[in-house]
mmCIF file of C-alpha atoms in Angstrom:
data_model
loop_
_atom_site.group_PDB
_atom_site.id
_atom_site.type_symbol
_atom_site.label_atom_id
_atom_site.label_comp_id
_atom_site.label_asym_id
_atom_site.label_seq_id
_atom_site.Cartn_x
_atom_site.Cartn_y
_atom_site.Cartn_z
ATOM 1 C CA MET A 24 -0.405 -8.704 6.996
ATOM 2 C CA VAL A 25 -1.158 -5.035 6.611
ATOM 3 C CA LEU A 26 -4.907 -5.270 6.179
ATOM 4 C CA MET A 27 -4.771 -6.901 9.439
ATOM 5 C CA GLY A 28 -2.273 -4.903 11.190
ATOM 6 C CA ILE A 29 -4.860 -1.724 10.102
ATOM 7 C CA ILE A 30 -8.090 -3.713 11.359
ATOM 8 C CA THR A 31 -5.956 -4.558 14.709
ATOM 9 C CA ALA A 32 -4.805 -0.840 15.385
ATOM 10 C CA GLU A 33 -8.264 0.580 14.625
ATOM 11 C CA ALA A 34 -9.578 -1.743 17.326
ATOM 12 C CA MET A 35 -6.813 -0.834 19.557
ATOM 13 C CA TYR A 36 -7.287 2.935 18.912
ATOM 14 C CA LEU A 37 -8.924 4.661 22.143
ATOM 15 C CA ALA A 38 -9.613 8.238 20.921
ATOM 16 C CA GLY A 39 -12.762 7.164 18.576
ATOM 17 C CA TYR A 40 -11.004 6.261 15.439
ATOM 18 C CA SER A 41 -13.459 7.062 12.146
ATOM 19 C CA THR A 42 -12.877 5.188 8.808
ATOM 20 C CA THR A 43 -14.788 8.171 7.057
ATOM 21 C CA ARG A 44 -12.895 10.974 8.872
ATOM 22 C CA SER A 45 -9.242 9.573 9.755
ATOM 23 C CA GLN A 46 -6.821 9.017 7.727
ATOM 24 C CA ILE A 47 -5.140 5.323 7.734
ATOM 25 C CA SER A 48 -1.782 6.953 8.910
ATOM 26 C CA ASP A 49 -3.521 8.594 12.045
ATOM 27 C CA LEU A 50 -3.323 4.740 13.573
ATOM 28 C CA GLY A 51 0.820 5.678 13.585
ATOM 29 C CA SER A 52 0.433 9.310 14.444
ATOM 30 C CA THR A 53 -1.777 12.418 13.557
ATOM 31 C CA VAL A 54 -0.542 14.892 11.245
ATOM 32 C CA PRO A 55 0.579 18.473 12.471
ATOM 33 C CA PRO A 56 -0.417 20.403 14.087
ATOM 34 C CA ALA A 57 -2.164 17.744 16.301
ATOM 35 C CA ARG A 58 0.717 14.973 16.268
ATOM 36 C CA LEU A 59 -1.160 12.858 18.492
ATOM 37 C CA ILE A 60 0.223 9.321 19.131
ATOM 38 C CA TYR A 61 -1.926 6.629 20.694
ATOM 39 C CA GLN A 62 -0.865 3.415 22.113
ATOM 40 C CA PRO A 63 -0.709 0.664 21.497
ATOM 41 C CA SER A 64 -2.028 1.325 18.278
ATOM 42 C CA ALA A 65 0.643 3.374 16.985
ATOM 43 C CA ASN A 66 3.486 0.569 17.541
ATOM 44 C CA ILE A 67 1.109 -2.300 15.919
ATOM 45 C CA PHE A 68 0.529 0.068 12.832
ATOM 46 C CA ASN A 69 3.900 1.380 12.524
ATOM 47 C CA GLY A 70 5.370 -2.030 13.307
ATOM 48 C CA THR A 71 3.139 -3.356 10.664
ATOM 49 C CA MET A 72 4.340 -1.062 7.734
ATOM 50 C CA LEU A 73 8.057 -1.533 8.588
ATOM 51 C CA ALA A 74 7.522 -5.428 8.344
ATOM 52 C CA ALA A 75 5.243 -5.295 5.313
ATOM 53 C CA GLY A 76 7.719 -2.862 3.671
ATOM 54 C CA PHE A 77 10.665 -5.334 4.218
ATOM 55 C CA MET A 78 8.701 -8.235 3.285
ATOM 56 C CA VAL A 79 8.014 -6.819 0.014
ATOM 57 C CA LEU A 80 11.543 -5.828 -0.529
ATOM 58 C CA ILE A 81 12.503 -9.323 0.300
ATOM 59 C CA GLY A 82 10.073 -10.604 -1.998
ATOM 60 C CA VAL A 83 11.135 -8.181 -4.943
ATOM 61 C CA TRP A 84 14.691 -9.991 -4.754
ATOM 62 C CA TYR A 85 12.730 -13.121 -5.220
ATOM 63 C CA VAL A 86 10.575 -11.870 -8.034
ATOM 64 C CA HIS A 87 13.331 -10.294 -9.474
ATOM 65 C CA GLN A 88 15.648 -13.395 -9.367
ATOM 66 C CA PHE A 89 12.666 -15.598 -11.356
ATOM 67 C CA PHE A 90 11.433 -13.115 -13.891
ATOM 68 C CA ARG A 91 14.442 -10.750 -14.631
ATOM 69 C CA LYS A 92 11.921 -7.945 -15.358
ATOM 70 C CA TRP A 93 12.910 -4.444 -14.212
ATOM 71 C CA LEU A 94 9.367 -3.398 -15.124
ATOM 72 C CA VAL A 95 8.331 -5.436 -12.387
ATOM 73 C CA SER A 96 10.814 -4.928 -9.814
ATOM 74 C CA ILE A 97 11.216 -1.334 -9.864
ATOM 75 C CA PRO A 98 7.959 -0.293 -8.967
ATOM 76 C CA LEU A 99 7.425 -3.155 -6.544
ATOM 77 C CA SER A 100 10.498 -1.982 -4.935
ATOM 78 C CA LEU A 101 9.544 1.257 -4.516
ATOM 79 C CA PHE A 102 6.068 0.097 -3.113
ATOM 80 C CA GLY A 103 8.111 -1.554 -0.206
ATOM 81 C CA LEU A 104 10.198 1.398 0.300
ATOM 82 C CA GLY A 105 7.247 3.637 0.654
ATOM 83 C CA LEU A 106 5.479 1.203 3.171
ATOM 84 C CA VAL A 107 9.163 1.148 5.313
ATOM 85 C CA GLY A 108 8.996 4.798 5.020
ATOM 86 C CA ILE A 109 5.318 5.201 6.204
ATOM 87 C CA GLY A 110 6.402 3.042 9.129
ATOM 88 C CA PHE A 111 9.686 4.646 9.875
ATOM 89 C CA PHE A 112 8.104 8.332 9.411
ATOM 90 C CA PRO A 113 4.472 8.118 11.082
ATOM 91 C CA GLY A 114 2.299 11.327 10.304
ATOM 92 C CA ASN A 115 3.890 13.543 12.724
ATOM 93 C CA HIS A 116 7.322 13.445 10.546
ATOM 94 C CA ALA A 117 6.203 15.875 7.914
ATOM 95 C CA PRO A 118 6.970 16.014 5.049
ATOM 96 C CA TYR A 119 8.811 12.415 4.849
ATOM 97 C CA HIS A 120 5.451 10.661 5.908
ATOM 98 C CA GLY A 121 3.512 12.148 3.239
ATOM 99 C CA MET A 122 6.263 11.636 0.411
ATOM 100 C CA SER A 123 6.314 7.845 1.807
ATOM 101 C CA ALA A 124 2.772 7.322 1.517
ATOM 102 C CA MET A 125 2.498 9.019 -1.983
ATOM 103 C CA LEU A 126 5.133 6.614 -2.977
ATOM 104 C CA ALA A 127 3.478 3.737 -1.822
ATOM 105 C CA PHE A 128 0.125 4.703 -3.650
ATOM 106 C CA GLN A 129 1.510 5.585 -6.804
ATOM 107 C CA SER A 130 4.038 2.682 -7.156
ATOM 108 C CA GLY A 131 1.671 0.140 -5.491
ATOM 109 C CA GLY A 132 -1.249 0.924 -8.332
ATOM 110 C CA VAL A 133 1.773 0.759 -11.211
ATOM 111 C CA SER A 134 3.153 -2.418 -9.604
ATOM 112 C CA ALA A 135 -0.417 -3.996 -9.829
ATOM 113 C CA ILE A 136 -0.706 -2.987 -13.543
ATOM 114 C CA THR A 137 3.029 -3.901 -14.693
ATOM 115 C CA ALA A 138 2.913 -7.095 -12.756
ATOM 116 C CA ALA A 139 0.488 -8.076 -15.802
ATOM 117 C CA THR A 140 3.960 -8.665 -17.785
ATOM 118 C CA VAL A 141 4.597 -11.314 -15.366
ATOM 119 C CA SER A 142 1.185 -12.944 -14.763
ATOM 120 C CA SER A 143 -1.444 -14.648 -16.863
ATOM 121 C CA ALA A 144 -5.506 -14.412 -17.481
ATOM 122 C CA PRO A 145 -7.346 -14.158 -15.329
ATOM 123 C CA PHE A 146 -4.982 -13.026 -12.760
ATOM 124 C CA ARG A 147 -3.581 -10.510 -14.973
ATOM 125 C CA TYR A 148 -6.715 -8.735 -15.307
ATOM 126 C CA PHE A 149 -7.536 -8.660 -12.009
ATOM 127 C CA GLY A 150 -3.956 -7.009 -11.274
ATOM 128 C CA ILE A 151 -4.739 -4.298 -14.003
ATOM 129 C CA SER A 152 -8.120 -3.462 -12.635
ATOM 130 C CA PHE A 153 -6.986 -3.015 -9.235
ATOM 131 C CA GLY A 154 -4.147 -0.773 -9.890
ATOM 132 C CA PHE A 155 -6.398 1.228 -12.197
ATOM 133 C CA ILE A 156 -9.000 1.641 -9.253
ATOM 134 C CA ALA A 157 -6.078 2.681 -6.988
ATOM 135 C CA LEU A 158 -4.654 5.431 -9.457
ATOM 136 C CA THR A 159 -7.837 6.621 -9.906
ATOM 137 C CA ALA A 160 -8.890 7.120 -6.583
ATOM 138 C CA TRP A 161 -5.386 8.493 -5.704
ATOM 139 C CA PHE A 162 -5.425 11.076 -8.710
ATOM 140 C CA THR A 163 -9.105 11.805 -7.745
ATOM 141 C CA ALA A 164 -8.192 12.441 -4.398
ATOM 142 C CA VAL A 165 -5.438 14.742 -5.080
ATOM 143 C CA PHE A 166 -6.634 16.777 -7.990
ATOM 144 C CA SER A 167 -10.452 16.671 -7.579
ATOM 145 C CA PRO A 168 -10.910 15.879 -4.013
ATOM 146 C CA ASN A 169 -14.645 17.137 -3.820
ATOM 147 C CA LEU A 170 -15.922 14.276 -6.163
ATOM 148 C CA LEU A 171 -15.209 11.488 -3.240
ATOM 149 C CA PHE A 172 -14.664 13.532 0.077
ATOM 150 C CA PRO A 173 -18.027 14.827 0.324
ATOM 151 C CA PHE A 174 -19.783 11.123 0.393
ATOM 152 C CA ILE A 175 -16.995 8.804 1.837
ATOM 153 C CA GLY A 176 -14.654 11.602 3.487
ATOM 154 C CA ASP A 177 -10.831 11.633 3.602
ATOM 155 C CA GLY A 178 -10.556 8.225 5.245
ATOM 156 C CA GLY A 179 -12.752 6.286 2.628
ATOM 157 C CA THR A 180 -10.995 8.186 -0.391
ATOM 158 C CA GLU A 181 -7.674 7.054 1.036
ATOM 159 C CA ARG A 182 -9.081 3.255 1.320
ATOM 160 C CA TRP A 183 -10.146 3.322 -1.956
ATOM 161 C CA VAL A 184 -6.688 3.782 -2.716
ATOM 162 C CA ALA A 185 -4.793 1.548 -0.409
ATOM 163 C CA TYR A 186 -6.970 -1.610 -0.080
ATOM 164 C CA PRO A 187 -7.205 -2.670 -3.834
ATOM 165 C CA ILE A 188 -3.378 -2.380 -3.688
ATOM 166 C CA MET A 189 -3.462 -4.402 -0.671
ATOM 167 C CA LEU A 190 -5.678 -6.952 -2.131
ATOM 168 C CA TRP A 191 -3.613 -7.179 -5.316
ATOM 169 C CA LEU A 192 -0.534 -8.081 -3.156
ATOM 170 C CA ILE A 193 -2.074 -10.924 -1.560
ATOM 171 C CA GLY A 194 -3.232 -12.329 -4.913
ATOM 172 C CA PHE A 195 -0.164 -11.793 -6.433
ATOM 173 C CA GLY A 196 1.560 -13.486 -3.576
ATOM 174 C CA GLY A 197 -0.952 -16.514 -3.822
ATOM 175 C CA TYR A 198 -0.748 -16.251 -7.752
ATOM 176 C CA LEU A 199 3.248 -16.729 -7.575
ATOM 177 C CA MET A 200 3.061 -19.420 -5.411
ATOM 178 C CA SER A 201 0.809 -21.629 -7.583
ATOM 179 C CA GLU A 202 2.405 -20.813 -10.786
ATOM 180 C CA ILE A 203 6.380 -21.161 -10.009
ATOM 181 C CA LYS A 204 7.417 -24.642 -9.859
ATOM 182 C CA PRO A 205 10.519 -25.782 -8.037
ATOM 183 C CA MET A 206 13.602 -26.295 -9.870
ATOM 184 C CA PRO A 207 14.395 -30.221 -10.483
#
């Protein structure tokens, strides 16, 4: 859902959106001082983030009921809260938007890694790999931005953080549906 919401919002963005120069959150609203909001892109993006965040939080409740592992439930809950925050506080709501995005990025990467405790091989290794990629890209973007920014821009770097988390989340949902058997 998140990936399709981003793609749809990019297609509906009327002002020349660039996956290299534009941050993903620019789809909801650009950051100050510009504070530009383009419709219908903003409604699509912000609505998608809110819906996805609430769906993750509902999913966490079920995951926790089944596995009873706080190591999985807490980071996944924080990821859902971060998504809700991104949708509720678009880019023009600094600093809340930035805090929400960082919460989603960091806890999403950690979630992919900690979910390895409730998954089996080979999916376990995909989750660890996607979490490691996301956290490494985030760490590089924050502490050594000149390593990636000149080549793929701010938007490309942000996608190296967000897309592995999204891919893991899609896979984790499928994994859970295939592994969890109904109770008799």
